[in-house]
Amino acid sequence: MANGAIGSGEENRLAAAGKSAQRLALGRRLWVAFHRWAGIVPGAVFVLMGLSGSILAFREPIDEWLNARIMRVEAPPGGSYRPLSEILASAKASVPPAAMAERLKMPRHRGAAAAVTFIAISDDLETDVIEVFINPYTARPTGQRLLQQGDKLLSKPFIHLLMDFHWTLLLGYDRAYLIGTAAIFIFFSVLAGLYLWWPRSGGWRQALTIKWGATPGRITYDLHKTVGFYLSAALAVLLFSGIYMIFKPQVRSAVALFSPVRQEPVDLKSIPVSGRAPISLDEAAMIADKVFPDGRLHWILIPSGPEGVYAVGKQAESEPNRSSSYRNVTIDQYNGQILHVQDRAKFTAGETFLEWQYPIHCGEAFGNPGRAFVMFMGFVPLTLYVTGFLRWRQKRRARNQ
């Protein structure tokens, strides 16, 4: 009877082990299916995003190179910039009188022009965005371009059009969620790929290397799994940052569960004063200098009406963002009163985490080496897509045979 009990217990253990193996096999098949199908349509979108992102990693230098005639200037030895009000006045003289100045962006280096954007209503009642470039040393216009003509998406300059393609596929801003959804699928596909790559029998050397002397099918498989493994962390970071930029409110709410994330005020207004003219751009910049004595003047948002406000950005050298700034001062355009200060030095952990998402996504947080790495990473989706497709076709042919 004892022998019977032992035999029964052994049979139960074997049965349990068999069921566990079946569950593992079923789970693996499901992960394989998800990894495969997520790589087909969302993967194709991922390839387009990656290739366009490679170019956009150096978007500003490329934009300047393509438009050097109007975006670059000769910097005189020891030359200093003309007053901001003079630069703005020169830009206003270059556009229709009804055009409304929106933003003054200072040169990003000594050989670059300042840029002033205007909103203008065309004869056919379309809203056009015009960008005027001014030599900051002479306050003379170097040229202008149409950033957008009405709702004609293809009217944008190349780099701006490519940016729209990168995050909307030119489907429209209200459909950017489609690209974000594809990015979510690919994000989890990367995690699925890691699960499928994990060597369960201890063959780590085989899992971490490419057997170059093997058959073409084996080399394709090794390329897919090793490239995916070694670059999975970078892919996940770039995907998450892209998802954040499309689903900002949702991600901010999720981050706020762990660390406070404050909302910036959007209803700040100037109080018109009878008989008092607005302060100048130079005065607004000097007020911001008192709040942030260090750093460079990055941009000034210009009041868009009697109740509009100045917003002055003073970029610190330590900021990860180079194309923007999180040290901003909002100022009443009449009395110069400071209405709000955004100071990244006082950010919570959650706010700092979110601040880093865009500069990590484009690589600018780490200078040109970071941009070069993002440019390289832009070709990884294409590599994974091609090797994944070839591997799928090889397995399909093997099954048919």
mmCIF file of C-alpha atoms in Angstrom:
data_model
loop_
_atom_site.group_PDB
_atom_site.id
_atom_site.type_symbol
_atom_site.label_atom_id
_atom_site.label_comp_id
_atom_site.label_asym_id
_atom_site.label_seq_id
_atom_site.Cartn_x
_atom_site.Cartn_y
_atom_site.Cartn_z
ATOM 1 C CA MET A 1 0.000 0.000 0.000
ATOM 2 C CA ALA A 2 2.903 2.292 0.732
ATOM 3 C CA ASN A 3 4.309 1.565 -2.712
ATOM 4 C CA GLY A 4 0.936 2.464 -4.227
ATOM 5 C CA ALA A 5 0.837 5.787 -2.364
ATOM 6 C CA ILE A 6 4.363 6.608 -3.536
ATOM 7 C CA GLY A 7 3.483 5.740 -7.103
ATOM 8 C CA SER A 8 0.350 7.857 -6.951
ATOM 9 C CA GLY A 9 2.300 10.844 -5.576
ATOM 10 C CA GLU A 10 4.893 10.533 -8.323
ATOM 11 C CA GLU A 11 2.168 10.413 -10.948
ATOM 12 C CA ASN A 12 0.574 13.545 -9.488
ATOM 13 C CA ARG A 13 3.883 15.389 -9.599
ATOM 14 C CA LEU A 14 4.464 14.325 -13.167
ATOM 15 C CA ALA A 15 0.941 15.387 -14.112
ATOM 16 C CA ALA A 16 1.418 18.773 -12.424
ATOM 17 C CA ALA A 17 4.748 19.230 -14.173
ATOM 18 C CA GLY A 18 3.130 18.366 -17.486
ATOM 19 C CA LYS A 19 0.332 20.884 -16.971
ATOM 20 C CA SER A 20 2.861 23.542 -15.974
ATOM 21 C CA ALA A 21 4.881 22.852 -19.117
ATOM 22 C CA GLN A 22 1.713 23.092 -21.205
ATOM 23 C CA ARG A 23 0.840 26.446 -19.651
ATOM 24 C CA LEU A 24 4.359 27.725 -20.300
ATOM 25 C CA ALA A 25 4.201 26.511 -23.888
ATOM 26 C CA LEU A 26 0.788 28.141 -24.394
ATOM 27 C CA GLY A 27 2.009 31.387 -22.842
ATOM 28 C CA ARG A 28 5.069 31.369 -25.067
ATOM 29 C CA ARG A 29 2.935 30.793 -28.166
ATOM 30 C CA LEU A 30 0.735 33.735 -27.185
ATOM 31 C CA TRP A 31 3.775 35.986 -26.682
ATOM 32 C CA VAL A 32 5.184 34.857 -30.033
ATOM 33 C CA ALA A 33 1.872 35.668 -31.724
ATOM 34 C CA PHE A 34 1.691 39.086 -30.088
ATOM 35 C CA HIS A 35 5.325 39.837 -30.950
ATOM 36 C CA ARG A 36 4.714 38.796 -34.568
ATOM 37 C CA TRP A 37 1.492 40.698 -35.173
ATOM 38 C CA ALA A 38 2.607 43.792 -33.273
ATOM 39 C CA GLY A 39 5.615 43.851 -35.564
ATOM 40 C CA ILE A 40 3.610 43.831 -38.786
ATOM 41 C CA VAL A 41 1.460 47.000 -38.881
ATOM 42 C CA PRO A 42 2.677 48.903 -35.786
ATOM 43 C CA GLY A 43 6.179 47.741 -36.716
ATOM 44 C CA ALA A 44 5.899 49.327 -40.165
ATOM 45 C CA VAL A 45 4.856 52.603 -38.517
ATOM 46 C CA PHE A 46 7.807 52.206 -36.154
ATOM 47 C CA VAL A 47 10.171 51.967 -39.143
ATOM 48 C CA LEU A 48 8.847 55.252 -40.561
ATOM 49 C CA MET A 49 9.110 56.939 -37.179
ATOM 50 C CA GLY A 50 12.659 55.718 -36.747
ATOM 51 C CA LEU A 51 13.921 56.847 -40.155
ATOM 52 C CA SER A 52 12.315 60.282 -39.848
ATOM 53 C CA GLY A 53 13.621 60.569 -36.287
ATOM 54 C CA SER A 54 17.153 59.925 -37.538
ATOM 55 C CA ILE A 55 16.977 63.092 -39.615
ATOM 56 C CA LEU A 56 15.215 65.096 -36.913
ATOM 57 C CA ALA A 57 17.965 64.353 -34.387
ATOM 58 C CA PHE A 58 19.914 67.129 -36.168
ATOM 59 C CA ARG A 59 16.841 69.075 -37.284
ATOM 60 C CA GLU A 60 18.137 72.565 -36.396
ATOM 61 C CA PRO A 61 21.531 72.321 -38.156
ATOM 62 C CA ILE A 62 19.837 70.705 -41.174
ATOM 63 C CA ASP A 63 17.175 73.427 -41.284
ATOM 64 C CA GLU A 64 19.883 76.092 -41.163
ATOM 65 C CA TRP A 65 21.916 74.322 -43.861
ATOM 66 C CA LEU A 66 18.890 74.095 -46.161
ATOM 67 C CA ASN A 67 18.045 77.771 -45.556
ATOM 68 C CA ALA A 68 21.518 79.204 -44.985
ATOM 69 C CA ARG A 69 20.803 82.305 -47.073
ATOM 70 C CA ILE A 70 18.190 83.578 -44.631
ATOM 71 C CA MET A 71 19.018 81.754 -41.379
ATOM 72 C CA ARG A 72 22.752 82.420 -41.111
ATOM 73 C CA VAL A 73 24.645 85.670 -40.680
ATOM 74 C CA GLU A 74 28.254 86.849 -40.472
ATOM 75 C CA ALA A 75 29.160 87.549 -36.856
ATOM 76 C CA PRO A 76 31.413 90.617 -36.633
ATOM 77 C CA PRO A 77 34.395 90.334 -34.258
ATOM 78 C CA GLY A 78 33.264 91.481 -30.847
ATOM 79 C CA GLY A 79 29.857 92.393 -32.237
ATOM 80 C CA SER A 80 26.848 92.800 -29.952
ATOM 81 C CA TYR A 81 23.161 92.401 -30.635
ATOM 82 C CA ARG A 82 20.916 95.364 -31.410
ATOM 83 C CA PRO A 83 18.081 96.138 -28.948
ATOM 84 C CA LEU A 84 15.198 93.661 -29.051
ATOM 85 C CA SER A 85 12.655 96.374 -29.828
ATOM 86 C CA GLU A 86 14.726 97.350 -32.868
ATOM 87 C CA ILE A 87 14.868 93.736 -34.076
ATOM 88 C CA LEU A 88 11.084 93.409 -33.643
ATOM 89 C CA ALA A 89 10.407 96.701 -35.430
ATOM 90 C CA SER A 90 12.522 95.587 -38.392
ATOM 91 C CA ALA A 91 10.601 92.308 -38.579
ATOM 92 C CA LYS A 92 7.239 94.084 -38.420
ATOM 93 C CA ALA A 93 8.243 96.304 -41.335
ATOM 94 C CA SER A 94 8.742 93.159 -43.460
ATOM 95 C CA VAL A 95 5.209 91.743 -43.106
ATOM 96 C CA PRO A 96 1.686 93.049 -43.803
ATOM 97 C CA PRO A 97 0.577 95.694 -41.252
ATOM 98 C CA ALA A 98 -2.201 93.466 -39.916
ATOM 99 C CA ALA A 99 0.158 90.588 -39.122
ATOM 100 C CA MET A 100 0.472 89.969 -35.370
ATOM 101 C CA ALA A 101 3.872 89.230 -33.855
ATOM 102 C CA GLU A 102 3.774 86.031 -31.824
ATOM 103 C CA ARG A 103 7.307 85.117 -30.734
ATOM 104 C CA LEU A 104 10.869 86.373 -30.921
ATOM 105 C CA LYS A 105 13.446 83.585 -30.847
ATOM 106 C CA MET A 106 17.043 84.548 -30.256
ATOM 107 C CA PRO A 107 19.906 83.054 -32.322
ATOM 108 C CA ARG A 108 21.050 79.665 -31.094
ATOM 109 C CA HIS A 109 24.684 80.529 -31.933
ATOM 110 C CA ARG A 110 26.697 83.582 -33.018
ATOM 111 C CA GLY A 111 26.311 82.837 -36.703
ATOM 112 C CA ALA A 112 22.535 82.444 -36.664
ATOM 113 C CA ALA A 113 19.773 84.971 -37.298
ATOM 114 C CA ALA A 114 17.051 85.911 -34.840
ATOM 115 C CA ALA A 115 13.569 84.716 -35.852
ATOM 116 C CA VAL A 116 10.200 86.424 -35.345
ATOM 117 C CA THR A 117 6.993 84.529 -36.091
ATOM 118 C CA PHE A 118 3.806 86.327 -37.142
ATOM 119 C CA ILE A 119 0.171 85.287 -37.488
ATOM 120 C CA ALA A 120 -1.479 86.830 -40.540
ATOM 121 C CA ILE A 121 -4.941 86.530 -42.085
ATOM 122 C CA SER A 122 -4.639 86.124 -45.849
ATOM 123 C CA ASP A 123 -6.998 87.530 -48.478
ATOM 124 C CA ASP A 124 -8.914 84.244 -48.600
ATOM 125 C CA LEU A 125 -9.360 84.366 -44.787
ATOM 126 C CA GLU A 126 -6.788 81.654 -44.103
ATOM 127 C CA THR A 127 -4.464 81.933 -41.123
ATOM 128 C CA ASP A 128 -0.836 81.986 -42.256
ATOM 129 C CA VAL A 129 2.257 81.680 -40.078
ATOM 130 C CA ILE A 130 5.198 83.734 -41.312
ATOM 131 C CA GLU A 131 8.746 83.517 -39.966
ATOM 132 C CA VAL A 132 10.998 86.549 -40.476
ATOM 133 C CA PHE A 133 14.756 86.306 -39.927
ATOM 134 C CA ILE A 134 16.715 89.318 -38.697
ATOM 135 C CA ASN A 135 20.458 89.854 -38.482
ATOM 136 C CA PRO A 136 20.819 90.510 -34.729
ATOM 137 C CA TYR A 137 23.965 92.607 -35.215
ATOM 138 C CA THR A 138 22.410 95.041 -37.716
ATOM 139 C CA ALA A 139 18.661 94.563 -37.099
ATOM 140 C CA ARG A 140 18.207 94.129 -40.854
ATOM 141 C CA PRO A 141 16.021 91.401 -42.363
ATOM 142 C CA THR A 142 17.805 88.503 -44.037
ATOM 143 C CA GLY A 143 14.636 86.935 -45.415
ATOM 144 C CA GLN A 144 11.390 85.217 -44.489
ATOM 145 C CA ARG A 145 9.462 82.029 -45.127
ATOM 146 C CA LEU A 146 5.944 80.696 -44.798
ATOM 147 C CA LEU A 147 5.804 78.239 -41.892
ATOM 148 C CA GLN A 148 2.242 77.266 -42.766
ATOM 149 C CA GLN A 149 -0.348 78.461 -45.243
ATOM 150 C CA GLY A 150 -3.804 78.008 -43.790
ATOM 151 C CA ASP A 151 -4.536 74.322 -43.254
ATOM 152 C CA LYS A 152 -2.300 73.248 -46.147
ATOM 153 C CA LEU A 153 0.003 70.798 -44.406
ATOM 154 C CA LEU A 154 2.363 70.437 -47.358
ATOM 155 C CA SER A 155 3.055 74.181 -47.364
ATOM 156 C CA LYS A 156 5.466 73.773 -44.454
ATOM 157 C CA PRO A 157 9.268 73.827 -44.835
ATOM 158 C CA PHE A 158 10.922 70.412 -45.077
ATOM 159 C CA ILE A 159 12.035 69.998 -41.445
ATOM 160 C CA HIS A 160 8.693 71.213 -40.052
ATOM 161 C CA LEU A 161 6.843 68.907 -42.438
ATOM 162 C CA LEU A 162 9.063 66.005 -41.381
ATOM 163 C CA MET A 163 8.315 66.747 -37.721
ATOM 164 C CA ASP A 164 4.589 66.512 -38.454
ATOM 165 C CA PHE A 165 5.183 63.273 -40.336
ATOM 166 C CA HIS A 166 7.205 61.874 -37.423
ATOM 167 C CA TRP A 167 4.395 62.176 -34.895
ATOM 168 C CA THR A 168 1.217 62.209 -37.005
ATOM 169 C CA LEU A 169 2.143 60.550 -40.353
ATOM 170 C CA LEU A 170 0.536 63.681 -41.829
ATOM 171 C CA LEU A 171 -2.869 62.366 -40.749
ATOM 172 C CA GLY A 172 -3.574 65.521 -38.726
ATOM 173 C CA TYR A 173 -2.881 66.518 -35.144
ATOM 174 C CA ASP A 174 -6.236 65.118 -34.005
ATOM 175 C CA ARG A 175 -5.102 61.662 -35.179
ATOM 176 C CA ALA A 176 -1.726 61.647 -33.472
ATOM 177 C CA TYR A 177 -3.218 59.164 -31.006
ATOM 178 C CA LEU A 178 -2.972 56.535 -33.770
ATOM 179 C CA ILE A 179 0.807 56.879 -33.791
ATOM 180 C CA GLY A 180 0.849 56.879 -29.994
ATOM 181 C CA THR A 181 -1.205 53.690 -29.935
ATOM 182 C CA ALA A 182 1.192 52.031 -32.379
ATOM 183 C CA ALA A 183 4.085 53.092 -30.137
ATOM 184 C CA ILE A 184 2.368 51.459 -27.141
ATOM 185 C CA PHE A 185 2.054 48.167 -29.050
ATOM 186 C CA ILE A 186 5.718 48.314 -30.052
ATOM 187 C CA PHE A 187 6.733 49.154 -26.483
ATOM 188 C CA PHE A 188 5.105 45.963 -25.225
ATOM 189 C CA SER A 189 6.432 44.073 -28.247
ATOM 190 C CA VAL A 190 9.958 45.013 -27.100
ATOM 191 C CA LEU A 191 9.139 43.558 -23.673
ATOM 192 C CA ALA A 192 7.711 40.453 -25.342
ATOM 193 C CA GLY A 193 10.897 40.118 -27.370
ATOM 194 C CA LEU A 194 12.958 40.187 -24.177
ATOM 195 C CA TYR A 195 10.767 37.467 -22.681
ATOM 196 C CA LEU A 196 11.161 35.296 -25.768
ATOM 197 C CA TRP A 197 14.925 35.945 -25.930
ATOM 198 C CA TRP A 198 15.579 34.935 -22.316
ATOM 199 C CA PRO A 199 17.608 31.667 -22.368
ATOM 200 C CA ARG A 200 15.797 29.156 -20.167
ATOM 201 C CA SER A 201 18.357 26.391 -20.574
ATOM 202 C CA GLY A 202 21.321 28.522 -19.540
ATOM 203 C CA GLY A 203 22.708 29.054 -23.038
ATOM 204 C CA TRP A 204 23.784 32.632 -22.390
ATOM 205 C CA ARG A 205 26.695 32.654 -24.813
ATOM 206 C CA GLN A 206 24.459 31.508 -27.637
ATOM 207 C CA ALA A 207 21.838 34.095 -26.662
ATOM 208 C CA LEU A 208 24.329 36.973 -26.601
ATOM 209 C CA THR A 209 26.296 36.306 -29.790
ATOM 210 C CA ILE A 210 25.790 35.904 -33.532
ATOM 211 C CA LYS A 211 26.943 32.663 -35.116
ATOM 212 C CA TRP A 212 28.296 34.113 -38.351
ATOM 213 C CA GLY A 213 29.289 30.732 -39.802
ATOM 214 C CA ALA A 214 25.780 29.321 -39.546
ATOM 215 C CA THR A 215 23.030 29.118 -42.177
ATOM 216 C CA PRO A 216 21.431 32.352 -43.447
ATOM 217 C CA GLY A 217 18.302 31.540 -41.456
ATOM 218 C CA ARG A 218 20.267 31.197 -38.231
ATOM 219 C CA ILE A 219 22.225 34.411 -38.881
ATOM 220 C CA THR A 220 18.973 36.293 -39.492
ATOM 221 C CA TYR A 221 17.542 34.959 -36.245
ATOM 222 C CA ASP A 222 20.712 35.810 -34.298
ATOM 223 C CA LEU A 223 20.759 39.346 -35.711
ATOM 224 C CA HIS A 224 17.145 39.910 -34.733
ATOM 225 C CA LYS A 225 17.487 38.677 -31.171
ATOM 226 C CA THR A 226 20.897 40.164 -30.360
ATOM 227 C CA VAL A 227 20.198 43.607 -31.836
ATOM 228 C CA GLY A 228 16.848 43.597 -30.053
ATOM 229 C CA PHE A 229 18.406 42.594 -26.736
ATOM 230 C CA TYR A 230 21.394 44.953 -26.709
ATOM 231 C CA LEU A 231 19.323 47.970 -27.744
ATOM 232 C CA SER A 232 16.064 47.087 -25.972
ATOM 233 C CA ALA A 233 16.601 49.534 -23.099
ATOM 234 C CA ALA A 234 17.278 52.443 -25.483
ATOM 235 C CA LEU A 235 14.279 51.463 -27.620
ATOM 236 C CA ALA A 236 12.020 51.344 -24.563
ATOM 237 C CA VAL A 237 13.186 54.786 -23.393
ATOM 238 C CA LEU A 238 12.688 56.366 -26.825
ATOM 239 C CA LEU A 239 9.277 54.732 -27.202
ATOM 240 C CA PHE A 240 8.119 55.847 -23.767
ATOM 241 C CA SER A 241 9.219 59.435 -24.357
ATOM 242 C CA GLY A 242 7.382 59.441 -27.687
ATOM 243 C CA ILE A 243 4.259 58.042 -26.039
ATOM 244 C CA TYR A 244 4.471 60.796 -23.420
ATOM 245 C CA MET A 245 4.567 63.553 -26.031
ATOM 246 C CA ILE A 246 1.374 62.251 -27.647
ATOM 247 C CA PHE A 247 -0.482 61.277 -24.475
ATOM 248 C CA LYS A 248 0.810 64.036 -22.184
ATOM 249 C CA PRO A 249 -2.253 64.421 -19.915
ATOM 250 C CA GLN A 250 -2.504 60.681 -19.318
ATOM 251 C CA VAL A 251 1.211 60.198 -18.615
ATOM 252 C CA ARG A 252 1.328 63.267 -16.381
ATOM 253 C CA SER A 253 -1.590 61.875 -14.367
ATOM 254 C CA ALA A 254 0.197 58.538 -14.028
ATOM 255 C CA VAL A 255 3.443 60.194 -12.903
ATOM 256 C CA ALA A 256 1.491 62.341 -10.427
ATOM 257 C CA LEU A 257 0.534 59.135 -8.581
ATOM 258 C CA PHE A 258 4.167 58.882 -7.455
ATOM 259 C CA SER A 259 5.314 62.532 -7.374
ATOM 260 C CA PRO A 260 3.416 65.850 -7.572
ATOM 261 C CA VAL A 261 3.089 67.334 -11.056
ATOM 262 C CA ARG A 262 1.803 70.903 -11.003
ATOM 263 C CA GLN A 263 -0.189 72.412 -13.834
ATOM 264 C CA GLU A 264 1.151 75.648 -15.289
ATOM 265 C CA PRO A 265 -1.430 78.485 -15.261
ATOM 266 C CA VAL A 266 -2.976 79.179 -18.661
ATOM 267 C CA ASP A 267 -5.299 82.091 -17.840
ATOM 268 C CA LEU A 268 -2.765 84.781 -16.913
ATOM 269 C CA LYS A 269 -3.778 88.215 -18.220
ATOM 270 C CA SER A 270 -2.444 91.740 -18.277
ATOM 271 C CA ILE A 271 -4.555 94.520 -16.810
ATOM 272 C CA PRO A 272 -4.903 97.359 -19.345
ATOM 273 C CA VAL A 273 -4.094 100.791 -17.889
ATOM 274 C CA SER A 274 -5.646 103.846 -19.505
ATOM 275 C CA GLY A 275 -3.032 106.067 -21.082
ATOM 276 C CA ARG A 276 -0.141 103.676 -20.387
ATOM 277 C CA ALA A 277 1.688 102.077 -23.307
ATOM 278 C CA PRO A 278 2.986 98.518 -22.988
ATOM 279 C CA ILE A 279 6.562 98.026 -21.842
ATOM 280 C CA SER A 280 9.093 97.112 -24.535
ATOM 281 C CA LEU A 281 10.685 93.739 -25.196
ATOM 282 C CA ASP A 282 13.947 95.029 -23.728
ATOM 283 C CA GLU A 283 12.205 96.025 -20.495
ATOM 284 C CA ALA A 284 10.508 92.631 -20.284
ATOM 285 C CA ALA A 285 13.887 90.929 -20.786
ATOM 286 C CA MET A 286 15.457 93.047 -18.023
ATOM 287 C CA ILE A 287 12.666 92.057 -15.613
ATOM 288 C CA ALA A 288 13.336 88.398 -16.406
ATOM 289 C CA ASP A 289 17.068 88.994 -15.853
ATOM 290 C CA LYS A 290 16.336 89.989 -12.266
ATOM 291 C CA VAL A 291 14.642 86.625 -11.688
ATOM 292 C CA PHE A 292 17.247 84.595 -13.589
ATOM 293 C CA PRO A 293 20.502 86.579 -13.732
ATOM 294 C CA ASP A 294 22.338 83.689 -15.399
ATOM 295 C CA GLY A 295 21.640 81.871 -18.642
ATOM 296 C CA ARG A 296 20.879 83.180 -22.112
ATOM 297 C CA LEU A 297 17.741 84.797 -23.452
ATOM 298 C CA HIS A 298 16.079 82.039 -25.449
ATOM 299 C CA TRP A 299 12.757 83.483 -26.559
ATOM 300 C CA ILE A 300 10.028 85.998 -25.755
ATOM 301 C CA LEU A 301 6.334 85.361 -26.310
ATOM 302 C CA ILE A 302 4.779 88.650 -27.390
ATOM 303 C CA PRO A 303 1.372 89.788 -26.038
ATOM 304 C CA SER A 304 -1.425 88.847 -28.432
ATOM 305 C CA GLY A 305 -3.840 91.622 -27.494
ATOM 306 C CA PRO A 306 -4.699 94.132 -24.761
ATOM 307 C CA GLU A 307 -4.828 91.378 -22.140
ATOM 308 C CA GLY A 308 -1.877 89.393 -23.484
ATOM 309 C CA VAL A 309 1.273 88.855 -21.448
ATOM 310 C CA TYR A 310 4.996 88.615 -22.037
ATOM 311 C CA ALA A 311 6.615 85.235 -21.393
ATOM 312 C CA VAL A 312 10.396 85.322 -21.297
ATOM 313 C CA GLY A 313 12.515 82.159 -21.413
ATOM 314 C CA LYS A 314 16.028 82.265 -19.882
ATOM 315 C CA GLN A 315 17.803 79.041 -20.751
ATOM 316 C CA ALA A 316 20.371 77.711 -18.273
ATOM 317 C CA GLU A 317 23.475 75.914 -19.485
ATOM 318 C CA SER A 318 22.563 72.949 -17.288
ATOM 319 C CA GLU A 319 19.128 72.436 -18.849
ATOM 320 C CA PRO A 320 18.676 69.186 -20.801
ATOM 321 C CA ASN A 321 16.403 71.056 -23.227
ATOM 322 C CA ARG A 322 18.271 73.035 -25.868
ATOM 323 C CA SER A 323 15.324 73.869 -28.133
ATOM 324 C CA SER A 324 13.211 75.142 -25.234
ATOM 325 C CA SER A 325 13.523 76.299 -21.630
ATOM 326 C CA TYR A 326 11.858 75.568 -18.318
ATOM 327 C CA ARG A 327 12.988 78.832 -16.701
ATOM 328 C CA ASN A 328 10.236 81.202 -17.767
ATOM 329 C CA VAL A 329 8.886 84.472 -16.417
ATOM 330 C CA THR A 330 5.367 85.693 -17.254
ATOM 331 C CA ILE A 331 5.011 89.485 -17.093
ATOM 332 C CA ASP A 332 2.123 91.980 -17.257
ATOM 333 C CA GLN A 333 2.698 93.993 -20.426
ATOM 334 C CA TYR A 334 1.685 97.313 -18.847
ATOM 335 C CA ASN A 335 3.103 97.559 -15.333
ATOM 336 C CA GLY A 336 5.835 94.933 -15.648
ATOM 337 C CA GLN A 337 4.474 92.926 -12.717
ATOM 338 C CA ILE A 338 5.661 89.329 -12.560
ATOM 339 C CA LEU A 339 2.598 87.103 -12.820
ATOM 340 C CA HIS A 340 4.262 83.695 -12.719
ATOM 341 C CA VAL A 341 7.705 82.091 -12.587
ATOM 342 C CA GLN A 342 8.495 78.608 -13.823
ATOM 343 C CA ASP A 343 11.780 77.548 -12.249
ATOM 344 C CA ARG A 344 13.113 74.083 -13.038
ATOM 345 C CA ALA A 345 15.368 74.297 -9.964
ATOM 346 C CA LYS A 346 12.194 73.915 -7.879
ATOM 347 C CA PHE A 347 10.738 71.004 -9.850
ATOM 348 C CA THR A 348 9.516 67.907 -8.069
ATOM 349 C CA ALA A 349 10.971 64.533 -9.021
ATOM 350 C CA GLY A 350 7.965 63.892 -11.270
ATOM 351 C CA GLU A 351 8.307 67.252 -13.030
ATOM 352 C CA THR A 352 12.022 66.688 -13.579
ATOM 353 C CA PHE A 353 11.285 63.232 -15.001
ATOM 354 C CA LEU A 354 8.820 64.741 -17.482
ATOM 355 C CA GLU A 355 11.182 67.609 -18.327
ATOM 356 C CA TRP A 356 13.765 65.093 -19.548
ATOM 357 C CA GLN A 357 11.455 63.184 -21.901
ATOM 358 C CA TYR A 358 11.720 65.408 -24.977
ATOM 359 C CA PRO A 359 15.487 66.096 -24.806
ATOM 360 C CA ILE A 360 16.106 62.367 -24.346
ATOM 361 C CA HIS A 361 13.789 61.536 -27.247
ATOM 362 C CA CYS A 362 15.719 63.722 -29.689
ATOM 363 C CA GLY A 363 19.122 63.247 -28.023
ATOM 364 C CA GLU A 364 19.782 66.930 -27.373
ATOM 365 C CA ALA A 365 20.102 66.300 -23.623
ATOM 366 C CA PHE A 366 23.570 64.868 -24.321
ATOM 367 C CA GLY A 367 24.736 67.227 -27.035
ATOM 368 C CA ASN A 368 25.914 66.052 -30.437
ATOM 369 C CA PRO A 369 26.895 62.574 -29.156
ATOM 370 C CA GLY A 370 23.315 62.127 -27.924
ATOM 371 C CA ARG A 371 21.896 63.328 -31.231
ATOM 372 C CA ALA A 372 24.223 60.963 -33.117
ATOM 373 C CA PHE A 373 23.077 58.045 -30.961
ATOM 374 C CA VAL A 374 19.413 58.854 -31.643
ATOM 375 C CA MET A 375 20.224 59.118 -35.354
ATOM 376 C CA PHE A 376 21.795 55.642 -35.168
ATOM 377 C CA MET A 377 18.816 54.291 -33.209
ATOM 378 C CA GLY A 378 16.511 55.473 -35.983
ATOM 379 C CA PHE A 379 17.786 52.634 -38.185
ATOM 380 C CA VAL A 380 17.234 49.943 -35.541
ATOM 381 C CA PRO A 381 13.464 49.553 -36.221
ATOM 382 C CA LEU A 382 14.256 48.928 -39.908
ATOM 383 C CA THR A 383 16.845 46.294 -38.957
ATOM 384 C CA LEU A 384 14.443 44.534 -36.600
ATOM 385 C CA TYR A 385 11.585 44.716 -39.090
ATOM 386 C CA VAL A 386 13.602 43.250 -41.970
ATOM 387 C CA THR A 387 15.194 40.478 -39.895
ATOM 388 C CA GLY A 388 11.860 39.704 -38.213
ATOM 389 C CA PHE A 389 10.089 39.488 -41.571
ATOM 390 C CA LEU A 390 12.816 37.268 -43.064
ATOM 391 C CA ARG A 391 12.692 34.989 -40.024
ATOM 392 C CA TRP A 392 8.887 34.720 -40.254
ATOM 393 C CA ARG A 393 9.106 33.878 -43.968
ATOM 394 C CA GLN A 394 11.796 31.236 -43.327
ATOM 395 C CA LYS A 395 9.678 29.530 -40.644
ATOM 396 C CA ARG A 396 6.594 29.676 -42.858
ATOM 397 C CA ARG A 397 8.449 28.007 -45.724
ATOM 398 C CA ALA A 398 9.761 25.343 -43.336
ATOM 399 C CA ARG A 399 6.231 24.592 -42.106
ATOM 400 C CA ASN A 400 4.914 24.343 -45.674
ATOM 401 C CA GLN A 401 7.696 21.947 -46.628
#
